[in-house]
Tab-separated table of C-alpha atoms in Angstrom:
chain	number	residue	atom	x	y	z
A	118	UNK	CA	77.291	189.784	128.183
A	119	UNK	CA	74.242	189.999	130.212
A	120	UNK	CA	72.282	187.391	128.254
A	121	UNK	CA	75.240	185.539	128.545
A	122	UNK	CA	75.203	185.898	132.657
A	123	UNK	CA	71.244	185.199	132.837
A	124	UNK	CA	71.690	181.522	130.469
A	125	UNK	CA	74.499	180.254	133.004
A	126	UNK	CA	72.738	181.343	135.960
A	127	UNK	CA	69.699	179.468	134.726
A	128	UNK	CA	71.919	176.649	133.865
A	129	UNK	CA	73.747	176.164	137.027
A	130	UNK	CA	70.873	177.531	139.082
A	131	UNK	CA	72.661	180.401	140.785
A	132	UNK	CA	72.198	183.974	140.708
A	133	UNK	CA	74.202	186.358	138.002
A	134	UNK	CA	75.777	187.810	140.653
A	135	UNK	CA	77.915	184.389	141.307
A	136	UNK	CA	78.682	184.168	137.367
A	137	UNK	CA	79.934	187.085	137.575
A	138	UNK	CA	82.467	185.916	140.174
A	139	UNK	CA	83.263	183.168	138.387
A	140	UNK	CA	83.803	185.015	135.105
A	141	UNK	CA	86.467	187.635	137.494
A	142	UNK	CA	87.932	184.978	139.592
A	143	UNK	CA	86.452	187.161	142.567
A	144	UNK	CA	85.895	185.213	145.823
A	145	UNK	CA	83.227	183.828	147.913
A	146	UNK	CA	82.312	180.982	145.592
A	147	UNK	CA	82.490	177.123	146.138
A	148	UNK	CA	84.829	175.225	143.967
A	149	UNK	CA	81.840	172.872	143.329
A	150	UNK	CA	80.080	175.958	141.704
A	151	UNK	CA	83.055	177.153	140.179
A	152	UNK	CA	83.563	174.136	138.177
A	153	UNK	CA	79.782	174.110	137.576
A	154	UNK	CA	79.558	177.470	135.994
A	155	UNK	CA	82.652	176.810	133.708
A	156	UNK	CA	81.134	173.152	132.519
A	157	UNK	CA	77.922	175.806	131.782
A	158	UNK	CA	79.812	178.032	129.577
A	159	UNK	CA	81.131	175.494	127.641
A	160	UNK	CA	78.154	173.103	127.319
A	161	UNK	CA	76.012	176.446	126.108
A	162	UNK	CA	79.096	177.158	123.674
A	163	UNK	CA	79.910	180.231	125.428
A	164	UNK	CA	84.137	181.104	125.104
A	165	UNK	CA	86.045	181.319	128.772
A	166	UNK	CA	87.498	184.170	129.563
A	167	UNK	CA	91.100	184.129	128.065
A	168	UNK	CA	92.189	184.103	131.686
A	169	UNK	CA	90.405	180.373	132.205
A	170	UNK	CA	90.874	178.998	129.772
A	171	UNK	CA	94.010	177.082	130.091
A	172	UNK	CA	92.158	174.713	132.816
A	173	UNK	CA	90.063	171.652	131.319
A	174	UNK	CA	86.168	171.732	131.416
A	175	UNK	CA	84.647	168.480	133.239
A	176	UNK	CA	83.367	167.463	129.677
A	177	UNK	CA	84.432	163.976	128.231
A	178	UNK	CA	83.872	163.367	124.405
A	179	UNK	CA	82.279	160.195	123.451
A	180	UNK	CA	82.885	159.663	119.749
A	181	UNK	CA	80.715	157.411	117.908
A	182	UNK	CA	80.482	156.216	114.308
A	183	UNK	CA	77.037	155.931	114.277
A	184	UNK	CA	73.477	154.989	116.564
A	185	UNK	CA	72.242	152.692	113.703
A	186	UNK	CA	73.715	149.806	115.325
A	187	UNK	CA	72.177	149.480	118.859
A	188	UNK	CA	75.868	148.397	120.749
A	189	UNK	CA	76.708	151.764	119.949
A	190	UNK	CA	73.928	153.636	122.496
A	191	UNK	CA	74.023	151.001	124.693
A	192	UNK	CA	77.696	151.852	125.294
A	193	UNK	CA	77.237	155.236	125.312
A	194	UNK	CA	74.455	154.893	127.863
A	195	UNK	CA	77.019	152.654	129.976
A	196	UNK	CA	79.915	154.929	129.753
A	197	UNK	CA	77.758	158.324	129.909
A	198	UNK	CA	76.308	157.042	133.282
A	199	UNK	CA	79.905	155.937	134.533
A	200	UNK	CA	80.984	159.465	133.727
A	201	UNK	CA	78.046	161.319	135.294
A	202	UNK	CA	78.885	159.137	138.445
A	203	UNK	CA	82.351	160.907	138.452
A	204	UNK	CA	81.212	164.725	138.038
A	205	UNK	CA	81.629	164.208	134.046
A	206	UNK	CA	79.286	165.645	131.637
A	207	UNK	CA	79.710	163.474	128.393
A	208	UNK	CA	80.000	165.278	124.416
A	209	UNK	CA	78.005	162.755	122.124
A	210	UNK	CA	80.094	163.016	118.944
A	211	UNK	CA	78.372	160.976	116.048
A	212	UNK	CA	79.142	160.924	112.705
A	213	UNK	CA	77.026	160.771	109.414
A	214	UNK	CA	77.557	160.615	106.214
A	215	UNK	CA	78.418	163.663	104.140
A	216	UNK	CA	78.972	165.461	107.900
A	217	UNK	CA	81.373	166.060	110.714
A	218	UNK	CA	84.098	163.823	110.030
A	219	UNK	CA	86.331	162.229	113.019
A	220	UNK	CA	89.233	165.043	112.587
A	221	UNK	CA	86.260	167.403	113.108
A	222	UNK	CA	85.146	166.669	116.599
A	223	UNK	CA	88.864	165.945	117.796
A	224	UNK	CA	89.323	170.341	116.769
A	225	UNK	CA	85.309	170.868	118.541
A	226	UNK	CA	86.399	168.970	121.702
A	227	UNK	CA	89.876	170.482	122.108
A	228	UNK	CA	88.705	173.991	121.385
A	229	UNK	CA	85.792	173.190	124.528
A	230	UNK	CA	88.661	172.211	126.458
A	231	UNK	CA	87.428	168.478	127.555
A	232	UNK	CA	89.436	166.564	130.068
A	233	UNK	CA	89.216	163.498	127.899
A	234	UNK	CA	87.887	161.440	124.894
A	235	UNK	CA	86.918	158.333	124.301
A	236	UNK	CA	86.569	156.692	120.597
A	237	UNK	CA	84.307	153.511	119.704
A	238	UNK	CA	84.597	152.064	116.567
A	239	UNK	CA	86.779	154.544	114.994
A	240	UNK	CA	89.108	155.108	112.229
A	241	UNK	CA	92.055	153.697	114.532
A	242	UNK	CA	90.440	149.915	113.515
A	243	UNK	CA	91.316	150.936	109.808
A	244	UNK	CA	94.474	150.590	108.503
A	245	UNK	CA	93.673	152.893	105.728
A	246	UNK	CA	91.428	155.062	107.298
A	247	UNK	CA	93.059	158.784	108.535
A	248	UNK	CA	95.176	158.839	111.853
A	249	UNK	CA	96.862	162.969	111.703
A	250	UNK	CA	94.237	163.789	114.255
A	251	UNK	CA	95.018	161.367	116.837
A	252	UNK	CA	98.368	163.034	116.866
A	253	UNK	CA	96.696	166.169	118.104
A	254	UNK	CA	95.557	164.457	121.186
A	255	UNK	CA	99.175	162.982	121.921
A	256	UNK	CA	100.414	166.475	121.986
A	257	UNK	CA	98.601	167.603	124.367
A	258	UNK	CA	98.621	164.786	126.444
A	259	UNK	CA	94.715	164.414	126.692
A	260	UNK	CA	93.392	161.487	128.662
A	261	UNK	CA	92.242	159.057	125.852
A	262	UNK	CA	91.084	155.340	125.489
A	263	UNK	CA	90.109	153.409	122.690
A	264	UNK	CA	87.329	150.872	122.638
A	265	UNK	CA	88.032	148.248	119.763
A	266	UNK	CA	91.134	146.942	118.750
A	267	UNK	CA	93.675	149.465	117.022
A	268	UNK	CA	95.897	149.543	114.293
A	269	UNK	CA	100.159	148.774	115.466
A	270	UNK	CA	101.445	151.982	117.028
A	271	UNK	CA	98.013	154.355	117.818
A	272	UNK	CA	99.302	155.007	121.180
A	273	UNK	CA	96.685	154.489	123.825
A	274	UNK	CA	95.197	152.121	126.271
A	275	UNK	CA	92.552	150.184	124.561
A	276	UNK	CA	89.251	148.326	125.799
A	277	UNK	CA	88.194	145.515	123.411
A	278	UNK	CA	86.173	142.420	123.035
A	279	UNK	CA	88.730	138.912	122.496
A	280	UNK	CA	87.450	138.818	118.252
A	281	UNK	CA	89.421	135.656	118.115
A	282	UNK	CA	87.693	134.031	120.422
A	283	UNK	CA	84.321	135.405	119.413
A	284	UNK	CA	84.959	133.935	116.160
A	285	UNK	CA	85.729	130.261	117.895
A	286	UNK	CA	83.185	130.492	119.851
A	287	UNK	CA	80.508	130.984	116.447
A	288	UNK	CA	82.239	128.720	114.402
A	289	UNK	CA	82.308	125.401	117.072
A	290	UNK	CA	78.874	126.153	117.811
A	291	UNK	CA	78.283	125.277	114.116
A	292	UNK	CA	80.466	123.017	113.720
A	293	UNK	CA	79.039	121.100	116.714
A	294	UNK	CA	75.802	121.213	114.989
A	295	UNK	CA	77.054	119.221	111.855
A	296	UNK	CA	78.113	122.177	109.524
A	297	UNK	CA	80.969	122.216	107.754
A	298	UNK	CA	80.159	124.708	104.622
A	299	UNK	CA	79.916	127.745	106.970
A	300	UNK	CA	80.241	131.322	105.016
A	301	UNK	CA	80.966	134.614	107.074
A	302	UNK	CA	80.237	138.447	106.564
A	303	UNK	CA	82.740	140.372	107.705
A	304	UNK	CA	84.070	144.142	107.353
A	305	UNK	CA	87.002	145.443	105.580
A	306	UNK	CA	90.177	143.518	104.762
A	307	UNK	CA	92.214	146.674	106.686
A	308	UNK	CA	89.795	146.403	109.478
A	309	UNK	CA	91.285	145.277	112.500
A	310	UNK	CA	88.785	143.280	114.178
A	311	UNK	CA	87.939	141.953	110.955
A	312	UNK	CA	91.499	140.663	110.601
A	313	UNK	CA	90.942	138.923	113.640
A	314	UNK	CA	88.422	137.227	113.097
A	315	UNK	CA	89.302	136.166	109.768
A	316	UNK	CA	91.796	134.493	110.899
A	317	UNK	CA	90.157	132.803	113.485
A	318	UNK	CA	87.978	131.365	111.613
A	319	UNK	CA	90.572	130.372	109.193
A	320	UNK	CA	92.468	128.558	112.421
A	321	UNK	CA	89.155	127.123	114.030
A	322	UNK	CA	87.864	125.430	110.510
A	323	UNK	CA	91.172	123.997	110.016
A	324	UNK	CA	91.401	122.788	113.810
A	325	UNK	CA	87.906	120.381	112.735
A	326	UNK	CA	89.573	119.436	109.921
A	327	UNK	CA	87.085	121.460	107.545
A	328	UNK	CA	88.218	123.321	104.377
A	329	UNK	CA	88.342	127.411	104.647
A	330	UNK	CA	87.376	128.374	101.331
A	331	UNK	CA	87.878	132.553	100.982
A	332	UNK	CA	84.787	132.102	98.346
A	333	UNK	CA	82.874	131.770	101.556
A	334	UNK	CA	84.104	135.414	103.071
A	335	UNK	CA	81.994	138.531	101.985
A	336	UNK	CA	83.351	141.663	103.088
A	337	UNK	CA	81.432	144.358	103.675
A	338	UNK	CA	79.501	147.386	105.617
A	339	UNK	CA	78.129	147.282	109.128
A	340	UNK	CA	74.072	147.817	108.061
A	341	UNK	CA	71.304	145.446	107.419
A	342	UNK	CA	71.064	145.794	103.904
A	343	UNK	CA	74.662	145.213	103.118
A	344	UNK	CA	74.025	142.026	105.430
A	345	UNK	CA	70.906	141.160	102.978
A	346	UNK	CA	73.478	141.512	99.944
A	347	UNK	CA	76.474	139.167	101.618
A	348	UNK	CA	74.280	136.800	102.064
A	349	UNK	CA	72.627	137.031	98.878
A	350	UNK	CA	76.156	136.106	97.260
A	351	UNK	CA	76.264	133.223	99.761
A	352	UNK	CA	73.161	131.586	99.177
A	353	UNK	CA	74.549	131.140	95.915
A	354	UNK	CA	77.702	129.019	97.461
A	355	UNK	CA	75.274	126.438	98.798
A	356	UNK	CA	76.555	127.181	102.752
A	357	UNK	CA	74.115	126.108	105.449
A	358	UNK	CA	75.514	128.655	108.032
A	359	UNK	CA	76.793	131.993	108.143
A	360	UNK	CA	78.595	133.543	110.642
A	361	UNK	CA	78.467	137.492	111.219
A	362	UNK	CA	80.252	140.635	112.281
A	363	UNK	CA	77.480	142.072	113.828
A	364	UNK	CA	73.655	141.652	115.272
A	365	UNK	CA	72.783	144.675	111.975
A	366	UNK	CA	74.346	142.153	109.580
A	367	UNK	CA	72.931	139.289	110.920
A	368	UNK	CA	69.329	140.407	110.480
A	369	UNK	CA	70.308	141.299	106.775
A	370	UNK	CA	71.383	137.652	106.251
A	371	UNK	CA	67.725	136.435	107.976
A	372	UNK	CA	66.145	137.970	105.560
A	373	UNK	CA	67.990	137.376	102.539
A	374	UNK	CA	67.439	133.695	103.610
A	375	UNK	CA	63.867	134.103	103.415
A	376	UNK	CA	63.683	135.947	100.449
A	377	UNK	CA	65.170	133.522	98.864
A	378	UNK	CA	62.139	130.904	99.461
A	379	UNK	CA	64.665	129.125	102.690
A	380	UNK	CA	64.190	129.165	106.660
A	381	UNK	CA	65.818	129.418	109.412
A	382	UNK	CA	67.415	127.686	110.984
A	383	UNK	CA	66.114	124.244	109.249
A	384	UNK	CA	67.953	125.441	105.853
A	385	UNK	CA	70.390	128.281	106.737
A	386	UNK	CA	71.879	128.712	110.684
A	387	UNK	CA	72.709	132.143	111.231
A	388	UNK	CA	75.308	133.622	114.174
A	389	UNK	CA	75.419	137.449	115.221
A	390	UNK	CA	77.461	139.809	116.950
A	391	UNK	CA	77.139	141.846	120.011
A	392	UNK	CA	74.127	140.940	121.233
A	393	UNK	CA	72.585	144.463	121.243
A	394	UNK	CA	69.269	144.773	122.259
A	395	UNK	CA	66.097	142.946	121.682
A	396	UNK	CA	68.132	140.416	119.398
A	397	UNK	CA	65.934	138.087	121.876
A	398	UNK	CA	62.967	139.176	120.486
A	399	UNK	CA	63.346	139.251	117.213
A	400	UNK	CA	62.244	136.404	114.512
A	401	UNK	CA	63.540	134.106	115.034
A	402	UNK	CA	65.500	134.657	118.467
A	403	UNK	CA	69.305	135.346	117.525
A	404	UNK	CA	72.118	133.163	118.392
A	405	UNK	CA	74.806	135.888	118.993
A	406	UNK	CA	78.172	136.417	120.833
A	407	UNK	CA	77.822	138.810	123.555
A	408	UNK	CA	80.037	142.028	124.162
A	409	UNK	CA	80.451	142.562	127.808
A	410	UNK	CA	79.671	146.174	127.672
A	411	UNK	CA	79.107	146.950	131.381
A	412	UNK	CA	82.571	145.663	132.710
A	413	UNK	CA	83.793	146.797	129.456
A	414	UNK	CA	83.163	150.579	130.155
A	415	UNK	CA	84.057	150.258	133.623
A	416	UNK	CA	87.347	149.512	132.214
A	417	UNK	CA	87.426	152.536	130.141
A	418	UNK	CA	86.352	154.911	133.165
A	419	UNK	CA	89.321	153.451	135.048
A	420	UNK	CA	91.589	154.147	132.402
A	421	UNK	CA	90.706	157.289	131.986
A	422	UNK	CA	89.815	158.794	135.542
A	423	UNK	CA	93.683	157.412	135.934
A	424	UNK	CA	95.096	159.869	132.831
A	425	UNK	CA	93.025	162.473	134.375
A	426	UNK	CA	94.853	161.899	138.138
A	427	UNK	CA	98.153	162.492	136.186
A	428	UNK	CA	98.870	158.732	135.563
A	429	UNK	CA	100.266	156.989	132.936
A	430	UNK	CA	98.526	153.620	132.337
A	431	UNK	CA	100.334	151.260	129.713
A	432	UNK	CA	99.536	151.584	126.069
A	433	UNK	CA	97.732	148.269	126.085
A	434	UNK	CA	94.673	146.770	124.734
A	435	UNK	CA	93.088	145.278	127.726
A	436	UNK	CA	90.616	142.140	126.332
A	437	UNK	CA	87.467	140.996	127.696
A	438	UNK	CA	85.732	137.418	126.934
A	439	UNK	CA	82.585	137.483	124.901
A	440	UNK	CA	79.868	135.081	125.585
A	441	UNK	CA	77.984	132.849	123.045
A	442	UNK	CA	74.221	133.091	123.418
A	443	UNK	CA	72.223	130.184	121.661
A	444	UNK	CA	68.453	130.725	120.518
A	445	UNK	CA	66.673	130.055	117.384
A	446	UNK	CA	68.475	131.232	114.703
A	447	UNK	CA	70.649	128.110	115.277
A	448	UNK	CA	69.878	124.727	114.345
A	449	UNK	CA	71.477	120.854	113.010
A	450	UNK	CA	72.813	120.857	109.464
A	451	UNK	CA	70.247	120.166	106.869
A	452	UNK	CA	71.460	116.644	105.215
């Protein structure tokens, strides 16, 4: 108990004494420090008291699939800061493989009491991916929000980038430039966002009057070297673009192209997604679409400081416009 006392005084910067107050709901203690000293206990793992522990802890989850693909820190670092502005202290959840699955952290961050949770990139994209979990945090009624577009029925408000028009924007950028065999890389056929922007694709190549051949869609992991392998398969196909799911894939293709004795752009155009950081710098520059993180997460700290003030926003997907940023990686059809 007393080591206990000394770590949150340190934390919080008070003396023992006010713990202590804390702990027995004694007064003479601002709410401000109140609040502070509970957020302590449960950010150095220590249990509440049984008598406090009904109220919520100022701690937001942030669940993450992974930090290998850069738009995943760069939102946390958007949404973090947003909640640090509003007296949150964030939970970085990641997963890796073999560890803490999804279902996991949902139990860690209702056992620490959070006032919310929010999910990028998670298993509610998959249709066969596990959902039990997220029925947890409709019981309790815990301030959630989604960022990526859902699978029918999940049941909250949702912040995602228009795929559709993502995929338009890639493909009549190409198309502009005089291709018309363009291949994609793309992630699971029960992946939502995949979905979408297969079949915008699908809808934008048959708008130019070019044949969508399903030979020409590889579907596969978010990493570099399962981008190196798609594109491997679509060298093969004779395309002279490729359009991608994401900025990792992307560089995969790059380099599959020039392993296989071809450049870009002059042989092989290549289009990204997300443009996560320093996709400017690399070699050659990236064409990409652009996520608008920062209004993005402003979005998701309005929907959720508006759970947390007891009100119910609609269980819709709000959509924001991505952006198509030419560089390098882009160039005409090879004839």
């Amino acid at each position: 108990m007393a080591k206990r006392l000394a770590e949150v005084a340190r934390k919080v910067g008070v003396s023992e004494a006010t713990v202590s107050r804390v702990l027995n709901e004694k007064p003479g203690v601002s709410e401000a420090t109140r609040q502070a000293v509970l957020t302590a206990l449960d950010v150095l793992g220590y249990e509440r008291p049984t008598k406090l522990r009904g109220e919520r802890a100022r701690l937001v989850g942030l669940v993450l699939p992974e930090l290998s693909n850069p738009i995943f820190p760069a939102f946390a670092e958007v949404v973090g800061g947003a909640l640090a502005q509003n007296g949150y202290t964030p939970v970085l959840c990641t997963q890796t493989a073999g560890g803490i699955t999804e279902a996991d952290y949902v139990d860690l961050l209702l056992e620490q009491h959070v006032s919310g949770v929010v999910f990028a990139g998670g298993l509610y994209t998959q249709e066969a991916g596990s959902h039990e979990h997220y029925e947890k945090l409709r019981d309790v009624n815990l301030p959630t929000v989604l960022v990526s577009a859902p699978i029918d029925g999940i049941g909250f408000p949702t912040v995602s980038c228009d795929d559709r028009v993502a995929t338009q924007l890639a493909v009549r950028h190409l198309v502009q430039l005089g291709h018309t065999r363009i291949g994609f890389v793309l992630g699971p056929r029960d992946h939502v966002p995949s979905k979408r922007k297969y079949g915008a694709a699908k809808a934008e190549m048959e708008r130019g009057k070019l044949e969508f051949d399903d030979d020409l869609v590889v579907r596969s992991l978010y990493s570099l070297e399962a981008g190196q392998a798609a594109a491997a398969r679509l060298l093969r196909t004779g395309v002279t673009a490729i359009v991608c799911a994401s900025d990792p894939l992307a560089l995969g293709v790059i380099r599959a192209v020039r392993r296989a004795g071809l450049r870009v752009p002059e042989d092989v155009s290549v289009v990204g997604y997300d443009d996560s950081a320093l996709m400017g710098c690399v070699e050659p520059p990236l064409t990409t679409v652009r996520q608008p993180i920062e209004p993005m997460g402003r979005m998701v700290m309005e929907l959720l400081t508006a759970q947390m003030s007891g009100e119910r926003p609609a269980v819709d997907e709000f959509l924001f416009e991505p952006e198509l940023v030419v560089r390098a990686s882009t160039g005409p059809a090879a004839h």
